[in-house]
Amino acid sequence: MLINQDFAQSEPKSPVKRRLELVGNTNRSADKENELSDFNRATKLLQETIVKIEGAYAPSTIRAYRADFNDFINFCHGRNANALPAEPHSVVEYISKLTESGRSSASIRRALCGLSAIHKLNRFVDPTKDPDVALEMRRMHRKLGRFCSQAGSINADILDKLLLATDDSIRGIRDRALMLVAYDTLCRRSELVSLQVKDVKNNIKNGVETSSILLRKSKTDQDSTGKWLHLTQRAHLALIEWMKRLTEGQKYLIVGIDRGGRIARSSLGSGQVNRIYKRIARNAGLDELIIEGISGHSMRVGAAQDLLNSGASMPIIMQRGRWSKIDTVMRYLERGG
């Protein structure tokens, strides 16, 4: 017997079948609400954690924690998993995903450090300590290696070429002071842009005038004990020439200059330091491969290598550069010849 298809499609559903469909729809709605609830809860906890650690960590560290953990929250949300607290298997899958995404092993280690810190700060069990996570990190390192790119070196010879490429404009005067102060003090770029005008002190010894600058805070001095950094006479003269151009009441020593030649009141952004170095290097006609390797730490690298080549001991180099770990210094010196 043939069955009318229209009739079959319009045939009313049994009460039992309707109840099963309603239960299924209710369960799916509940699952979606739970997923959204987990996502919102993790996001809220992350924001509260960021507020809580404000001022206790460096701004760059806080930015990294926020960015990396937001990425992890989105990763977990796409897999219906809880991000905070996270299960070890979610962290394993996340490491595998990052490994395949083209990120460096250093950035993956940084992301894992952030996951660990956020969990600890919220008094959750740290999933990154699980043996399966450790195995996945070993797998990642075997695939990507542990290589960490090193900033190119601006040693004394290259510095002289860069200085010759500057002119007598307001920008050129600023650039000479920036480079010479950076080389003499071995300052990190964040330390350079934090230097203040009021912290420059003139010294006269044996009829020779030089300068010292107080570094109020550094990566290895988070409690702001402060350290006086001493300049050679060449850097002193370049700095004094630059300070003559600063307006009264200027707070920061290293500041920006607009296209009209007007000096900014706010400090130079730390990310602008390497762009200034690269611009001067191109004006000096340096090889593009050298220019590509230049970063905001290149003066620091070059000065440390010059100290090594001049016969300075490791303790002296560490003291000058304010390093606390010898393996960090060795990475700087490995290309010093």
Coordinates of C-alpha atoms in Angstrom, one line a residue:
M1 CA 0.0 0.0 0.0
L2 CA 1.3 3.4 -1.0
I3 CA 1.6 6.1 1.7
N4 CA 0.8 9.7 1.0
Q5 CA 4.1 11.5 1.7
D6 CA 2.4 14.8 2.5
F7 CA 0.2 13.0 5.0
A8 CA 3.3 11.3 6.5
Q9 CA 5.1 14.5 7.0
S10 CA 2.2 16.3 8.6
E11 CA 1.3 13.4 10.9
P12 CA 1.2 14.7 14.5
K13 CA 4.0 13.6 16.7
S14 CA 3.3 11.4 19.7
P15 CA 3.4 13.0 23.2
V16 CA 6.5 10.9 24.1
K17 CA 8.4 12.1 21.0
R18 CA 7.5 15.7 21.7
R19 CA 8.7 15.4 25.3
L20 CA 12.0 13.9 24.1
E21 CA 12.6 16.8 21.7
L22 CA 11.8 19.4 24.3
V23 CA 14.3 17.8 26.7
G24 CA 16.9 17.7 24.0
N25 CA 16.4 21.4 23.2
T26 CA 16.5 22.3 26.9
N27 CA 19.7 20.4 27.4
R28 CA 21.3 22.1 24.3
S29 CA 20.2 25.5 25.6
A30 CA 21.6 24.7 29.1
D31 CA 24.9 23.6 27.5
K32 CA 25.2 26.9 25.6
E33 CA 24.4 28.8 28.7
N34 CA 27.1 26.9 30.7
E35 CA 29.6 27.5 28.0
L36 CA 28.9 31.2 28.0
S37 CA 28.9 31.3 31.8
D38 CA 32.4 29.6 31.8
F39 CA 33.7 32.1 29.2
N40 CA 32.3 35.1 31.1
R41 CA 33.6 33.8 34.4
A42 CA 37.1 33.3 33.1
T43 CA 37.2 36.7 31.5
K44 CA 35.9 38.4 34.6
L45 CA 38.5 36.6 36.8
L46 CA 41.3 37.6 34.3
Q47 CA 40.3 41.2 34.5
E48 CA 40.1 41.1 38.3
T49 CA 43.6 39.5 38.4
I50 CA 45.0 42.2 36.1
V51 CA 43.7 44.9 38.4
K52 CA 45.1 43.1 41.4
I53 CA 48.6 42.9 40.1
E54 CA 48.8 46.4 38.7
G55 CA 51.9 48.1 40.0
A56 CA 53.4 44.8 41.3
Y57 CA 54.5 43.6 37.8
A58 CA 56.1 45.5 34.9
P59 CA 53.6 46.9 32.5
S60 CA 55.0 44.7 29.7
T61 CA 54.5 41.6 31.8
I62 CA 50.9 42.5 32.6
R63 CA 50.2 43.1 28.9
A64 CA 51.6 39.7 28.0
Y65 CA 49.5 38.0 30.7
R66 CA 46.4 39.7 29.5
A67 CA 47.0 38.9 25.8
D68 CA 48.1 35.3 26.3
F69 CA 45.3 34.4 28.7
N70 CA 42.6 36.0 26.6
D71 CA 43.9 33.8 23.7
F72 CA 43.7 30.8 26.0
I73 CA 40.1 31.7 27.1
N74 CA 39.0 31.9 23.4
F75 CA 40.8 28.6 22.7
C76 CA 38.9 26.8 25.5
H77 CA 35.6 28.4 24.6
G78 CA 35.9 27.0 21.1
R79 CA 36.3 23.5 22.6
N80 CA 33.6 23.8 25.3
A81 CA 36.4 23.6 28.0
N82 CA 36.8 25.7 31.2
A83 CA 39.8 28.1 31.1
L84 CA 40.0 29.1 34.7
P85 CA 40.7 26.7 36.3
A86 CA 41.9 24.7 33.3
E87 CA 42.4 21.0 33.0
P88 CA 45.8 19.8 32.0
H89 CA 44.5 18.2 28.8
S90 CA 43.3 21.6 27.6
V91 CA 46.8 23.1 28.2
V92 CA 48.3 20.1 26.3
E93 CA 46.0 20.8 23.3
Y94 CA 46.8 24.5 23.5
I95 CA 50.6 23.9 23.4
S96 CA 50.1 21.6 20.4
K97 CA 48.0 24.3 18.7
L98 CA 50.6 27.0 19.3
T99 CA 53.4 24.7 18.1
E100 CA 51.6 24.3 14.8
S101 CA 50.7 28.0 14.5
G102 CA 54.3 29.2 13.8
R103 CA 55.0 30.8 17.1
S104 CA 58.5 30.5 18.6
S105 CA 59.4 28.3 21.5
A106 CA 60.2 31.4 23.5
S107 CA 56.7 32.9 23.0
I108 CA 55.1 29.5 23.9
R109 CA 57.1 29.4 27.1
R110 CA 56.0 32.9 27.9
A111 CA 52.3 31.9 27.3
L112 CA 52.7 28.9 29.6
C113 CA 54.3 31.1 32.3
G114 CA 51.3 33.4 32.0
L115 CA 48.8 30.5 32.4
S116 CA 50.7 29.3 35.5
A117 CA 50.8 32.8 37.0
I118 CA 47.1 33.5 36.5
H119 CA 46.1 30.2 38.1
K120 CA 48.4 30.7 41.1
L121 CA 47.2 34.3 41.7
N122 CA 43.6 32.9 41.8
R123 CA 44.7 30.1 44.2
F124 CA 43.8 27.4 41.6
V125 CA 45.9 24.2 41.0
D126 CA 48.5 25.0 38.4
P127 CA 47.8 22.8 35.4
T128 CA 51.1 23.6 33.8
K129 CA 52.8 21.4 36.4
D130 CA 51.1 18.3 35.2
P131 CA 53.3 15.5 33.8
D132 CA 51.4 15.5 30.5
V133 CA 52.0 19.2 30.0
A134 CA 55.7 18.7 30.7
L135 CA 55.8 16.0 28.0
E136 CA 54.0 18.2 25.5
M137 CA 56.6 21.0 26.2
R138 CA 59.4 18.5 25.6
R139 CA 57.7 17.6 22.3
M140 CA 57.4 21.2 21.4
H141 CA 61.1 21.9 22.1
R142 CA 62.2 18.9 20.1
K143 CA 60.2 20.2 17.2
L144 CA 61.0 24.0 17.5
G145 CA 64.2 24.0 19.5
R146 CA 65.1 26.5 22.2
F147 CA 66.8 29.0 20.0
C148 CA 66.2 32.6 21.1
S149 CA 67.1 35.3 18.6
Q150 CA 69.7 37.8 19.8
A151 CA 69.6 41.5 19.2
G152 CA 72.2 42.7 16.8
S153 CA 75.2 44.5 18.2
I154 CA 76.1 48.2 18.0
N155 CA 79.6 48.2 19.2
A156 CA 82.0 51.2 19.4
D157 CA 82.9 51.0 15.7
I158 CA 79.3 50.9 14.5
L159 CA 78.4 53.6 17.0
D160 CA 81.0 56.0 15.5
K161 CA 79.5 55.4 12.0
L162 CA 76.0 56.2 13.4
L163 CA 77.2 59.4 15.1
L164 CA 78.7 60.6 11.8
A165 CA 75.3 60.1 10.1
T166 CA 73.6 62.6 12.4
D167 CA 73.3 66.3 11.6
D168 CA 73.1 69.4 13.7
S169 CA 69.3 69.6 13.6
I170 CA 67.3 69.3 16.8
R171 CA 66.7 65.7 15.9
G172 CA 70.3 65.0 15.3
I173 CA 71.3 66.5 18.7
R174 CA 68.7 64.4 20.4
D175 CA 69.8 61.2 18.5
R176 CA 73.5 61.7 19.5
A177 CA 72.6 62.1 23.1
L178 CA 70.3 59.1 23.0
M179 CA 72.9 56.8 21.4
L180 CA 75.9 57.9 23.6
V181 CA 73.9 57.7 26.8
A182 CA 72.5 54.2 25.8
Y183 CA 76.0 52.9 25.1
D184 CA 77.7 54.3 28.3
T185 CA 74.9 53.2 30.6
L186 CA 74.0 49.8 29.0
C187 CA 70.4 50.8 29.6
R188 CA 67.5 48.7 28.4
R189 CA 65.2 50.7 26.1
S190 CA 62.5 50.9 28.9
E191 CA 65.2 52.3 31.2
L192 CA 66.4 54.8 28.7
V193 CA 63.0 56.4 28.2
S194 CA 62.4 56.5 32.0
L195 CA 65.4 58.8 32.7
Q196 CA 64.5 62.2 34.1
V197 CA 66.1 65.6 33.6
K198 CA 66.2 66.3 37.4
D199 CA 68.3 63.2 37.9
V200 CA 71.3 64.4 35.9
K201 CA 74.2 65.5 38.0
N202 CA 77.4 67.2 36.8
N203 CA 80.8 66.1 38.2
I204 CA 84.2 67.7 38.0
K205 CA 87.3 65.7 38.6
N206 CA 90.8 66.8 37.8
G207 CA 89.4 69.6 35.8
V208 CA 87.3 67.3 33.6
E209 CA 83.5 67.7 33.6
T210 CA 81.3 64.6 33.3
S211 CA 77.8 63.6 34.2
S212 CA 76.0 60.9 36.2
I213 CA 72.3 59.9 35.8
L214 CA 70.1 58.3 38.5
L215 CA 68.3 55.2 37.2
R216 CA 65.4 55.2 39.5
K217 CA 64.1 51.7 38.6
S218 CA 65.1 48.8 36.4
K219 CA 64.2 45.3 35.5
T220 CA 66.4 44.0 38.3
D221 CA 65.5 46.8 40.7
Q222 CA 61.7 46.6 40.9
D223 CA 61.8 48.2 44.4
S224 CA 63.3 51.4 43.1
T225 CA 66.5 51.3 45.1
G226 CA 68.1 53.4 42.3
K227 CA 71.6 53.4 40.8
W228 CA 73.9 56.1 39.5
L229 CA 75.1 55.6 36.0
H230 CA 78.3 57.4 34.9
L231 CA 78.9 58.9 31.5
T232 CA 82.1 59.5 29.6
Q233 CA 83.0 63.1 28.7
R234 CA 81.8 62.5 25.1
A235 CA 78.4 61.4 26.2
H236 CA 78.3 64.2 28.8
L237 CA 78.9 66.8 26.2
A238 CA 76.2 65.4 23.9
L239 CA 73.7 65.2 26.7
I240 CA 74.4 68.8 27.9
E241 CA 74.0 70.0 24.3
W242 CA 70.6 68.3 24.1
M243 CA 69.5 69.5 27.6
K244 CA 70.0 73.1 26.4
R245 CA 67.1 72.6 24.0
L246 CA 64.7 71.3 26.5
T247 CA 62.1 73.6 27.9
E248 CA 61.9 74.5 31.6
G249 CA 59.9 72.0 33.6
Q250 CA 60.7 69.2 31.2
K251 CA 60.4 65.9 33.1
Y252 CA 61.8 63.2 30.9
L253 CA 65.2 63.3 29.3
I254 CA 64.6 61.3 26.1
V255 CA 61.5 62.6 24.4
G256 CA 60.0 62.6 20.9
I257 CA 60.2 65.4 18.3
D258 CA 57.4 66.1 15.8
R259 CA 57.8 66.8 12.1
G260 CA 57.9 70.5 12.9
G261 CA 60.9 70.1 15.2
R262 CA 58.8 70.7 18.3
I263 CA 60.0 68.7 21.4
A264 CA 57.3 66.6 23.1
R265 CA 56.6 66.8 26.8
S266 CA 56.0 63.1 27.3
S267 CA 58.7 60.5 27.2
L268 CA 59.7 58.6 24.1
G269 CA 57.9 55.3 23.7
S270 CA 60.3 52.4 24.3
G271 CA 59.3 50.9 20.9
Q272 CA 60.5 54.0 19.1
V273 CA 64.1 53.5 20.3
N274 CA 64.9 50.7 17.8
R275 CA 63.2 52.7 15.0
I276 CA 65.5 55.6 15.7
Y277 CA 68.5 53.3 15.6
K278 CA 67.4 51.7 12.3
R279 CA 66.8 55.1 10.7
I280 CA 70.2 56.4 11.6
A281 CA 71.8 53.1 10.4
R282 CA 70.2 53.5 7.0
N283 CA 71.4 57.1 6.8
A284 CA 74.9 55.7 7.7
G285 CA 74.7 53.3 4.8
L286 CA 75.0 50.1 6.8
D287 CA 74.3 46.8 5.3
E288 CA 70.6 45.9 5.4
L289 CA 71.4 42.6 7.2
I290 CA 73.0 44.6 10.0
I291 CA 70.0 47.0 10.1
E292 CA 67.5 44.1 10.2
G293 CA 69.2 42.8 13.4
I294 CA 69.2 46.2 15.2
S295 CA 66.8 46.5 18.2
G296 CA 66.3 48.7 21.2
H297 CA 68.9 46.6 23.1
S298 CA 71.6 46.7 20.4
M299 CA 73.6 49.4 22.2
R300 CA 73.5 47.3 25.4
V301 CA 74.7 44.2 23.5
G302 CA 77.5 46.1 21.8
A303 CA 78.7 47.8 24.9
A304 CA 78.8 44.5 26.8
Q305 CA 80.8 42.9 24.0
D306 CA 83.2 45.8 24.0
L307 CA 83.7 45.4 27.7
L308 CA 84.5 41.7 27.3
N309 CA 87.0 42.5 24.5
S310 CA 88.7 45.1 26.6
G311 CA 89.4 42.6 29.3
A312 CA 86.6 43.3 31.7
S313 CA 85.7 40.4 34.1
M314 CA 82.3 38.8 34.2
P315 CA 81.4 40.4 37.6
I316 CA 82.2 43.8 36.2
I317 CA 80.1 43.3 33.1
M318 CA 77.2 42.1 35.1
Q319 CA 77.5 45.0 37.5
R320 CA 77.6 47.5 34.6
G321 CA 74.7 46.0 32.8
R322 CA 72.7 45.2 36.0
W323 CA 72.3 41.6 35.1
S324 CA 71.4 39.1 37.8
K325 CA 71.8 35.8 35.8
I326 CA 75.1 34.8 34.2
D327 CA 73.4 32.8 31.4
T328 CA 71.6 36.0 30.3
V329 CA 75.0 37.8 30.0
M330 CA 76.5 34.8 28.1
R331 CA 73.8 35.1 25.4
Y332 CA 74.8 38.8 25.0
L333 CA 78.5 37.9 24.8
E334 CA 78.4 34.9 22.6
R335 CA 78.9 36.9 19.5
G336 CA 81.5 39.2 21.0
G337 CA 84.5 37.3 19.6

